[in-house]
């Protein structure tokens, strides 16, 4: 599962909230909707307390504008380029800089959107085994290079929220039994039947890792270097909320 997000042209990537100056369209039902969702997803957790924490992390409030219903960000006029950060390279130049120059010189009048595949530090699978979600892979460039693309094109990026690299700090913490990370990953449950799980991989669904608690089987949908998150843990939801608002 990958999470895509648009940034609008001529607008820097930012974590600020949009306040609503018209009280009649303020989203007064935001807290109620959040609680209703959280009650279903986390039935054993106090939804009001989790709602408060989530709103704080996301910097949300009831004076924000209510979202438009049935909003469609796509239509037949959109043309999208999908690229890895190093799809276009030039000697002596960071690939994201080269990509931006290529877009401007060759495609500016033809496209309006760029879908940038994972550009974080990674350990395998062409970027989809993310080590750190808060920085750009130095071999590709930096956040200013990403912002430069977002300034002139609608930008969509992969966040990769279903698994991370087995070499990430979170997974190292999981093996050591410390936070953040000690409860972030999906482990095998007693008596769990996974015989009906189908996946296009030849590696086992579970991989055994040595931890401070002994050998633990961790769910690895795509392979042993990509360890799956356990979103039944609210801490995982809150962590990714922080990243989205980074």
PDB file of C-alpha atoms in Angstrom:
ATOM      1  CA  UNK A   1       0.000   0.000   0.000  1.00  0.00           C
ATOM      2  CA  UNK A   2       1.335   3.392  -0.968  1.00  0.00           C
ATOM      3  CA  UNK A   3       0.004   6.751   0.047  1.00  0.00           C
ATOM      4  CA  UNK A   4      -0.057   9.513  -2.558  1.00  0.00           C
ATOM      5  CA  UNK A   5      -0.430  13.205  -1.863  1.00  0.00           C
ATOM      6  CA  UNK A   6      -0.801  16.215  -4.129  1.00  0.00           C
ATOM      7  CA  UNK A   7       0.913  19.523  -3.645  1.00  0.00           C
ATOM      8  CA  UNK A   8      -0.298  22.400  -5.770  1.00  0.00           C
ATOM      9  CA  UNK A   9       1.952  24.354  -8.150  1.00  0.00           C
ATOM     10  CA  UNK A  10       3.632  27.455  -6.727  1.00  0.00           C
ATOM     11  CA  UNK A  11       2.972  26.300  -3.186  1.00  0.00           C
ATOM     12  CA  UNK A  12       5.760  25.023  -0.971  1.00  0.00           C
ATOM     13  CA  UNK A  13       5.351  21.763   0.891  1.00  0.00           C
ATOM     14  CA  UNK A  14       4.120  22.811   4.310  1.00  0.00           C
ATOM     15  CA  UNK A  15       2.531  21.424   7.439  1.00  0.00           C
ATOM     16  CA  UNK A  16       0.296  24.395   8.203  1.00  0.00           C
ATOM     17  CA  UNK A  17      -3.441  23.940   8.675  1.00  0.00           C
ATOM     18  CA  UNK A  18      -6.014  25.848   6.650  1.00  0.00           C
ATOM     19  CA  UNK A  19      -8.240  27.912   8.935  1.00  0.00           C
ATOM     20  CA  UNK A  20     -11.755  28.746   7.869  1.00  0.00           C
ATOM     21  CA  UNK A  21     -12.785  32.397   8.045  1.00  0.00           C
ATOM     22  CA  UNK A  22     -16.450  31.583   7.406  1.00  0.00           C
ATOM     23  CA  UNK A  23     -18.065  30.084  10.532  1.00  0.00           C
ATOM     24  CA  UNK A  24     -20.996  28.749   8.524  1.00  0.00           C
ATOM     25  CA  UNK A  25     -18.687  26.369   6.614  1.00  0.00           C
ATOM     26  CA  UNK A  26     -16.384  25.446   9.498  1.00  0.00           C
ATOM     27  CA  UNK A  27     -16.006  21.714  10.015  1.00  0.00           C
ATOM     28  CA  UNK A  28     -17.839  21.488  13.340  1.00  0.00           C
ATOM     29  CA  UNK A  29     -18.402  17.750  12.889  1.00  0.00           C
ATOM     30  CA  UNK A  30     -14.717  16.857  12.572  1.00  0.00           C
ATOM     31  CA  UNK A  31     -14.278  15.545  16.112  1.00  0.00           C
ATOM     32  CA  UNK A  32     -17.492  13.516  15.929  1.00  0.00           C
ATOM     33  CA  UNK A  33     -16.450  11.884  12.652  1.00  0.00           C
ATOM     34  CA  UNK A  34     -12.995  11.079  14.000  1.00  0.00           C
ATOM     35  CA  UNK A  35     -14.425   9.421  17.105  1.00  0.00           C
ATOM     36  CA  UNK A  36     -16.874   7.409  14.982  1.00  0.00           C
ATOM     37  CA  UNK A  37     -14.043   6.072  12.805  1.00  0.00           C
ATOM     38  CA  UNK A  38     -11.703   5.383  15.718  1.00  0.00           C
ATOM     39  CA  UNK A  39     -14.390   3.441  17.604  1.00  0.00           C
ATOM     40  CA  UNK A  40     -14.572   1.003  14.684  1.00  0.00           C
ATOM     41  CA  UNK A  41     -10.835   0.733  14.051  1.00  0.00           C
ATOM     42  CA  UNK A  42      -9.720   0.602  17.695  1.00  0.00           C
ATOM     43  CA  UNK A  43     -12.648  -0.831  19.709  1.00  0.00           C
ATOM     44  CA  UNK A  44     -10.503  -1.437  22.812  1.00  0.00           C
ATOM     45  CA  UNK A  45      -9.037   2.086  22.960  1.00  0.00           C
ATOM     46  CA  UNK A  46     -10.645   5.223  24.418  1.00  0.00           C
ATOM     47  CA  UNK A  47     -11.664   6.945  21.149  1.00  0.00           C
ATOM     48  CA  UNK A  48     -11.962  10.416  22.681  1.00  0.00           C
ATOM     49  CA  UNK A  49      -8.416  10.368  24.052  1.00  0.00           C
ATOM     50  CA  UNK A  50      -7.015   9.000  20.787  1.00  0.00           C
ATOM     51  CA  UNK A  51      -8.996  11.616  18.864  1.00  0.00           C
ATOM     52  CA  UNK A  52      -7.457  14.406  20.937  1.00  0.00           C
ATOM     53  CA  UNK A  53      -3.956  13.054  20.395  1.00  0.00           C
ATOM     54  CA  UNK A  54      -4.522  12.585  16.668  1.00  0.00           C
ATOM     55  CA  UNK A  55      -5.891  16.108  16.231  1.00  0.00           C
ATOM     56  CA  UNK A  56      -2.894  17.512  18.101  1.00  0.00           C
ATOM     57  CA  UNK A  57      -0.430  15.544  15.974  1.00  0.00           C
ATOM     58  CA  UNK A  58      -2.218  16.526  12.753  1.00  0.00           C
ATOM     59  CA  UNK A  59      -2.685  20.146  13.911  1.00  0.00           C
ATOM     60  CA  UNK A  60      -6.416  19.962  13.204  1.00  0.00           C
ATOM     61  CA  UNK A  61      -9.231  21.946  14.790  1.00  0.00           C
ATOM     62  CA  UNK A  62     -12.959  22.481  14.384  1.00  0.00           C
ATOM     63  CA  UNK A  63     -12.414  25.936  12.880  1.00  0.00           C
ATOM     64  CA  UNK A  64     -10.935  24.419   9.739  1.00  0.00           C
ATOM     65  CA  UNK A  65     -13.005  24.520   6.575  1.00  0.00           C
ATOM     66  CA  UNK A  66     -15.178  21.490   5.962  1.00  0.00           C
ATOM     67  CA  UNK A  67     -13.927  19.403   3.018  1.00  0.00           C
ATOM     68  CA  UNK A  68     -15.853  19.571  -0.223  1.00  0.00           C
ATOM     69  CA  UNK A  69     -17.869  16.434  -0.828  1.00  0.00           C
ATOM     70  CA  UNK A  70     -17.252  14.325  -3.944  1.00  0.00           C
ATOM     71  CA  UNK A  71     -14.121  16.248  -4.804  1.00  0.00           C
ATOM     72  CA  UNK A  72     -12.274  14.883  -7.818  1.00  0.00           C
ATOM     73  CA  UNK A  73      -8.652  15.926  -8.307  1.00  0.00           C
ATOM     74  CA  UNK A  74      -8.422  14.156 -11.664  1.00  0.00           C
ATOM     75  CA  UNK A  75     -10.050  14.512 -15.055  1.00  0.00           C
ATOM     76  CA  UNK A  76      -9.324  13.581 -18.666  1.00  0.00           C
ATOM     77  CA  UNK A  77      -7.135  16.640 -19.183  1.00  0.00           C
ATOM     78  CA  UNK A  78      -4.499  15.568 -16.649  1.00  0.00           C
ATOM     79  CA  UNK A  79      -1.216  14.163 -17.918  1.00  0.00           C
ATOM     80  CA  UNK A  80       1.044  12.518 -15.343  1.00  0.00           C
ATOM     81  CA  UNK A  81       4.700  11.522 -15.467  1.00  0.00           C
ATOM     82  CA  UNK A  82       5.714   8.792 -13.023  1.00  0.00           C
ATOM     83  CA  UNK A  83       9.415   8.580 -12.253  1.00  0.00           C
ATOM     84  CA  UNK A  84      11.990   7.394  -9.786  1.00  0.00           C
ATOM     85  CA  UNK A  85      14.202  10.103  -8.373  1.00  0.00           C
ATOM     86  CA  UNK A  86      17.050   8.846 -10.547  1.00  0.00           C
ATOM     87  CA  UNK A  87      15.098   8.070 -13.731  1.00  0.00           C
ATOM     88  CA  UNK A  88      17.014  10.877 -15.462  1.00  0.00           C
ATOM     89  CA  UNK A  89      20.669  11.396 -14.589  1.00  0.00           C
ATOM     90  CA  UNK A  90      23.490  13.700 -15.609  1.00  0.00           C
ATOM     91  CA  UNK A  91      27.135  13.583 -14.555  1.00  0.00           C
ATOM     92  CA  UNK A  92      27.989  15.929 -11.712  1.00  0.00           C
ATOM     93  CA  UNK A  93      24.365  16.756 -10.845  1.00  0.00           C
ATOM     94  CA  UNK A  94      21.962  15.333  -8.272  1.00  0.00           C
ATOM     95  CA  UNK A  95      19.271  13.281 -10.065  1.00  0.00           C
ATOM     96  CA  UNK A  96      16.314  15.278  -8.689  1.00  0.00           C
ATOM     97  CA  UNK A  97      17.865  18.458 -10.097  1.00  0.00           C
ATOM     98  CA  UNK A  98      18.329  16.726 -13.443  1.00  0.00           C
ATOM     99  CA  UNK A  99      14.749  15.452 -13.371  1.00  0.00           C
ATOM    100  CA  UNK A 100      13.408  18.967 -12.753  1.00  0.00           C
ATOM    101  CA  UNK A 101      15.467  20.375 -15.619  1.00  0.00           C
ATOM    102  CA  UNK A 102      14.284  17.571 -17.916  1.00  0.00           C
ATOM    103  CA  UNK A 103      10.649  18.231 -17.012  1.00  0.00           C
ATOM    104  CA  UNK A 104      11.020  21.967 -17.620  1.00  0.00           C
ATOM    105  CA  UNK A 105      12.855  21.619 -20.922  1.00  0.00           C
ATOM    106  CA  UNK A 106      11.039  18.651 -22.458  1.00  0.00           C
ATOM    107  CA  UNK A 107       7.627  18.219 -20.833  1.00  0.00           C
ATOM    108  CA  UNK A 108       6.489  21.504 -19.278  1.00  0.00           C
ATOM    109  CA  UNK A 109       3.854  22.134 -21.957  1.00  0.00           C
ATOM    110  CA  UNK A 110       2.661  18.525 -22.001  1.00  0.00           C
ATOM    111  CA  UNK A 111       2.147  17.490 -18.365  1.00  0.00           C
ATOM    112  CA  UNK A 112       0.710  18.977 -15.183  1.00  0.00           C
ATOM    113  CA  UNK A 113       1.511  16.293 -12.597  1.00  0.00           C
ATOM    114  CA  UNK A 114       4.590  14.391 -11.461  1.00  0.00           C
ATOM    115  CA  UNK A 115       4.305  11.151  -9.499  1.00  0.00           C
ATOM    116  CA  UNK A 116       7.617  10.712  -7.718  1.00  0.00           C
ATOM    117  CA  UNK A 117       8.313   7.167  -6.549  1.00  0.00           C
ATOM    118  CA  UNK A 118       9.940   6.683  -3.108  1.00  0.00           C
ATOM    119  CA  UNK A 119      12.842   9.075  -2.634  1.00  0.00           C
ATOM    120  CA  UNK A 120      13.715   8.255   0.989  1.00  0.00           C
ATOM    121  CA  UNK A 121      16.827   6.400   2.165  1.00  0.00           C
ATOM    122  CA  UNK A 122      16.184   2.727   1.416  1.00  0.00           C
ATOM    123  CA  UNK A 123      17.754  -0.713   1.621  1.00  0.00           C
ATOM    124  CA  UNK A 124      16.092  -2.686  -1.219  1.00  0.00           C
ATOM    125  CA  UNK A 125      13.260  -2.941  -3.763  1.00  0.00           C
ATOM    126  CA  UNK A 126      14.138   0.298  -5.582  1.00  0.00           C
ATOM    127  CA  UNK A 127      13.150   2.513  -2.671  1.00  0.00           C
ATOM    128  CA  UNK A 128      10.161   0.610  -1.316  1.00  0.00           C
ATOM    129  CA  UNK A 129      12.070  -0.640   1.747  1.00  0.00           C
ATOM    130  CA  UNK A 130      12.192   2.726   3.510  1.00  0.00           C
ATOM    131  CA  UNK A 131      14.783   3.347   6.225  1.00  0.00           C
ATOM    132  CA  UNK A 132      13.831   6.919   7.181  1.00  0.00           C
ATOM    133  CA  UNK A 133      10.601   8.695   6.178  1.00  0.00           C
ATOM    134  CA  UNK A 134      11.770  12.160   7.210  1.00  0.00           C
ATOM    135  CA  UNK A 135      14.605  12.795   4.772  1.00  0.00           C
ATOM    136  CA  UNK A 136      15.476  12.544   1.101  1.00  0.00           C
ATOM    137  CA  UNK A 137      18.029  10.001  -0.062  1.00  0.00           C
ATOM    138  CA  UNK A 138      21.222  12.045  -0.285  1.00  0.00           C
ATOM    139  CA  UNK A 139      22.158  10.261  -3.513  1.00  0.00           C
ATOM    140  CA  UNK A 140      19.073  11.836  -5.138  1.00  0.00           C
ATOM    141  CA  UNK A 141      19.055  15.347  -3.666  1.00  0.00           C
ATOM    142  CA  UNK A 142      17.278  17.052  -0.778  1.00  0.00           C
ATOM    143  CA  UNK A 143      13.914  18.520   0.255  1.00  0.00           C
ATOM    144  CA  UNK A 144      14.629  21.741  -1.658  1.00  0.00           C
ATOM    145  CA  UNK A 145      14.862  19.696  -4.857  1.00  0.00           C
ATOM    146  CA  UNK A 146      11.505  18.056  -4.115  1.00  0.00           C
ATOM    147  CA  UNK A 147       9.976  21.458  -3.350  1.00  0.00           C
ATOM    148  CA  UNK A 148      11.323  22.826  -6.640  1.00  0.00           C
ATOM    149  CA  UNK A 149       9.332  20.195  -8.542  1.00  0.00           C
ATOM    150  CA  UNK A 150       6.246  20.870  -6.400  1.00  0.00           C
ATOM    151  CA  UNK A 151       6.497  24.589  -7.156  1.00  0.00           C
ATOM    152  CA  UNK A 152       5.815  24.071 -10.871  1.00  0.00           C
ATOM    153  CA  UNK A 153       3.862  20.804 -11.045  1.00  0.00           C
ATOM    154  CA  UNK A 154       1.266  19.010  -9.015  1.00  0.00           C
ATOM    155  CA  UNK A 155       3.356  16.523  -7.096  1.00  0.00           C
ATOM    156  CA  UNK A 156       2.285  13.091  -5.919  1.00  0.00           C
ATOM    157  CA  UNK A 157       4.673  10.989  -3.842  1.00  0.00           C
ATOM    158  CA  UNK A 158       4.688   7.465  -2.424  1.00  0.00           C
ATOM    159  CA  UNK A 159       4.799   7.249   1.362  1.00  0.00           C
ATOM    160  CA  UNK A 160       4.796   3.408   1.605  1.00  0.00           C
ATOM    161  CA  UNK A 161       2.826   2.891   4.802  1.00  0.00           C
ATOM    162  CA  UNK A 162       2.390  -0.877   4.947  1.00  0.00           C
ATOM    163  CA  UNK A 163       6.019  -1.821   5.605  1.00  0.00           C
ATOM    164  CA  UNK A 164       9.494  -0.438   6.228  1.00  0.00           C
ATOM    165  CA  UNK A 165      13.056  -1.629   5.887  1.00  0.00           C
ATOM    166  CA  UNK A 166      14.308  -4.246   8.326  1.00  0.00           C
ATOM    167  CA  UNK A 167      17.300  -1.911   8.710  1.00  0.00           C
ATOM    168  CA  UNK A 168      15.226   1.032   9.909  1.00  0.00           C
ATOM    169  CA  UNK A 169      15.686   2.482  13.393  1.00  0.00           C
ATOM    170  CA  UNK A 170      12.120   1.470  14.228  1.00  0.00           C
ATOM    171  CA  UNK A 171      12.808  -2.181  13.482  1.00  0.00           C
ATOM    172  CA  UNK A 172      16.094  -2.090  15.358  1.00  0.00           C
ATOM    173  CA  UNK A 173      14.099  -0.731  18.314  1.00  0.00           C
ATOM    174  CA  UNK A 174      11.529  -3.491  17.816  1.00  0.00           C
ATOM    175  CA  UNK A 175      14.250  -6.108  18.189  1.00  0.00           C
ATOM    176  CA  UNK A 176      15.585  -4.333  21.281  1.00  0.00           C
ATOM    177  CA  UNK A 177      12.122  -3.857  22.805  1.00  0.00           C
ATOM    178  CA  UNK A 178      12.320  -0.057  23.039  1.00  0.00           C
ATOM    179  CA  UNK A 179      10.280   2.849  21.696  1.00  0.00           C
ATOM    180  CA  UNK A 180       9.605   4.086  19.135  1.00  0.00           C
ATOM    181  CA  UNK A 181       9.117   0.818  17.307  1.00  0.00           C
ATOM    182  CA  UNK A 182       8.738  -1.899  19.926  1.00  0.00           C
ATOM    183  CA  UNK A 183       5.066  -2.453  18.993  1.00  0.00           C
ATOM    184  CA  UNK A 184       5.089  -1.196  15.395  1.00  0.00           C
ATOM    185  CA  UNK A 185       5.377  -4.491  13.518  1.00  0.00           C
ATOM    186  CA  UNK A 186       2.967  -7.323  12.729  1.00  0.00           C
ATOM    187  CA  UNK A 187       3.987 -10.555  14.444  1.00  0.00           C
ATOM    188  CA  UNK A 188       2.527 -14.022  14.168  1.00  0.00           C
ATOM    189  CA  UNK A 189      -0.344 -14.624  16.549  1.00  0.00           C
ATOM    190  CA  UNK A 190      -0.857 -17.938  18.374  1.00  0.00           C
ATOM    191  CA  UNK A 191      -2.833 -20.377  16.239  1.00  0.00           C
ATOM    192  CA  UNK A 192      -3.069 -17.945  13.328  1.00  0.00           C
ATOM    193  CA  UNK A 193      -4.117 -19.611  10.066  1.00  0.00           C
ATOM    194  CA  UNK A 194      -2.563 -17.916   7.028  1.00  0.00           C
ATOM    195  CA  UNK A 195      -3.109 -20.790   4.598  1.00  0.00           C
ATOM    196  CA  UNK A 196      -5.449 -18.670   2.455  1.00  0.00           C
ATOM    197  CA  UNK A 197      -3.050 -15.748   2.101  1.00  0.00           C
ATOM    198  CA  UNK A 198      -2.038 -15.428  -1.557  1.00  0.00           C
ATOM    199  CA  UNK A 199       0.885 -13.242  -2.625  1.00  0.00           C
ATOM    200  CA  UNK A 200       3.124 -13.139  -5.723  1.00  0.00           C
ATOM    201  CA  UNK A 201       6.289 -13.960  -3.787  1.00  0.00           C
ATOM    202  CA  UNK A 202       8.372 -17.103  -3.331  1.00  0.00           C
ATOM    203  CA  UNK A 203       9.658 -16.104   0.122  1.00  0.00           C
ATOM    204  CA  UNK A 204       7.808 -17.223   3.284  1.00  0.00           C
ATOM    205  CA  UNK A 205       5.095 -14.896   4.603  1.00  0.00           C
ATOM    206  CA  UNK A 206       6.746 -14.821   8.032  1.00  0.00           C
ATOM    207  CA  UNK A 207      10.429 -14.301   8.709  1.00  0.00           C
ATOM    208  CA  UNK A 208      12.067 -15.091  12.040  1.00  0.00           C
ATOM    209  CA  UNK A 209      14.106 -12.356  13.719  1.00  0.00           C
ATOM    210  CA  UNK A 210      16.137 -12.579  16.908  1.00  0.00           C
ATOM    211  CA  UNK A 211      14.881 -10.104  19.534  1.00  0.00           C
ATOM    212  CA  UNK A 212      15.432  -9.481  23.240  1.00  0.00           C
ATOM    213  CA  UNK A 213      12.351 -11.654  23.790  1.00  0.00           C
ATOM    214  CA  UNK A 214      13.729 -14.528  21.724  1.00  0.00           C
ATOM    215  CA  UNK A 215      12.932 -15.526  18.145  1.00  0.00           C
ATOM    216  CA  UNK A 216       9.874 -13.684  16.784  1.00  0.00           C
ATOM    217  CA  UNK A 217       8.071 -14.300  13.490  1.00  0.00           C
ATOM    218  CA  UNK A 218       7.278 -11.045  11.651  1.00  0.00           C
ATOM    219  CA  UNK A 219       4.845 -10.686   8.745  1.00  0.00           C
ATOM    220  CA  UNK A 220       6.807  -9.838   5.573  1.00  0.00           C
ATOM    221  CA  UNK A 221       4.446  -9.533   2.607  1.00  0.00           C
ATOM    222  CA  UNK A 222       7.161  -8.644   0.104  1.00  0.00           C
ATOM    223  CA  UNK A 223      10.212 -10.301   1.626  1.00  0.00           C
ATOM    224  CA  UNK A 224      12.389 -10.369   4.746  1.00  0.00           C
ATOM    225  CA  UNK A 225      13.811  -6.868   4.216  1.00  0.00           C
ATOM    226  CA  UNK A 226      10.308  -5.339   4.167  1.00  0.00           C
ATOM    227  CA  UNK A 227       8.698  -5.823   7.574  1.00  0.00           C
ATOM    228  CA  UNK A 228       4.970  -5.074   7.799  1.00  0.00           C
ATOM    229  CA  UNK A 229       3.534  -2.504  10.190  1.00  0.00           C
ATOM    230  CA  UNK A 230       0.786  -3.398  12.655  1.00  0.00           C
ATOM    231  CA  UNK A 231      -1.881  -0.712  12.304  1.00  0.00           C
ATOM    232  CA  UNK A 232      -3.954  -2.317  15.047  1.00  0.00           C
ATOM    233  CA  UNK A 233      -1.535  -0.405  17.279  1.00  0.00           C
ATOM    234  CA  UNK A 234      -2.602   3.265  17.587  1.00  0.00           C
ATOM    235  CA  UNK A 235       1.052   4.257  17.978  1.00  0.00           C
ATOM    236  CA  UNK A 236       1.619   3.309  14.330  1.00  0.00           C
ATOM    237  CA  UNK A 237      -1.277   5.505  13.190  1.00  0.00           C
ATOM    238  CA  UNK A 238       0.042   8.421  15.244  1.00  0.00           C
ATOM    239  CA  UNK A 239       3.568   7.953  13.911  1.00  0.00           C
ATOM    240  CA  UNK A 240       2.421   8.168  10.307  1.00  0.00           C
ATOM    241  CA  UNK A 241       0.174  11.112  11.128  1.00  0.00           C
ATOM    242  CA  UNK A 242       3.304  12.903  12.336  1.00  0.00           C
ATOM    243  CA  UNK A 243       5.098  11.992   9.123  1.00  0.00           C
ATOM    244  CA  UNK A 244       2.228  13.211   6.923  1.00  0.00           C
ATOM    245  CA  UNK A 245       2.360  16.534   8.797  1.00  0.00           C
ATOM    246  CA  UNK A 246       6.182  16.601   8.870  1.00  0.00           C
TER     247      UNK A 246
END
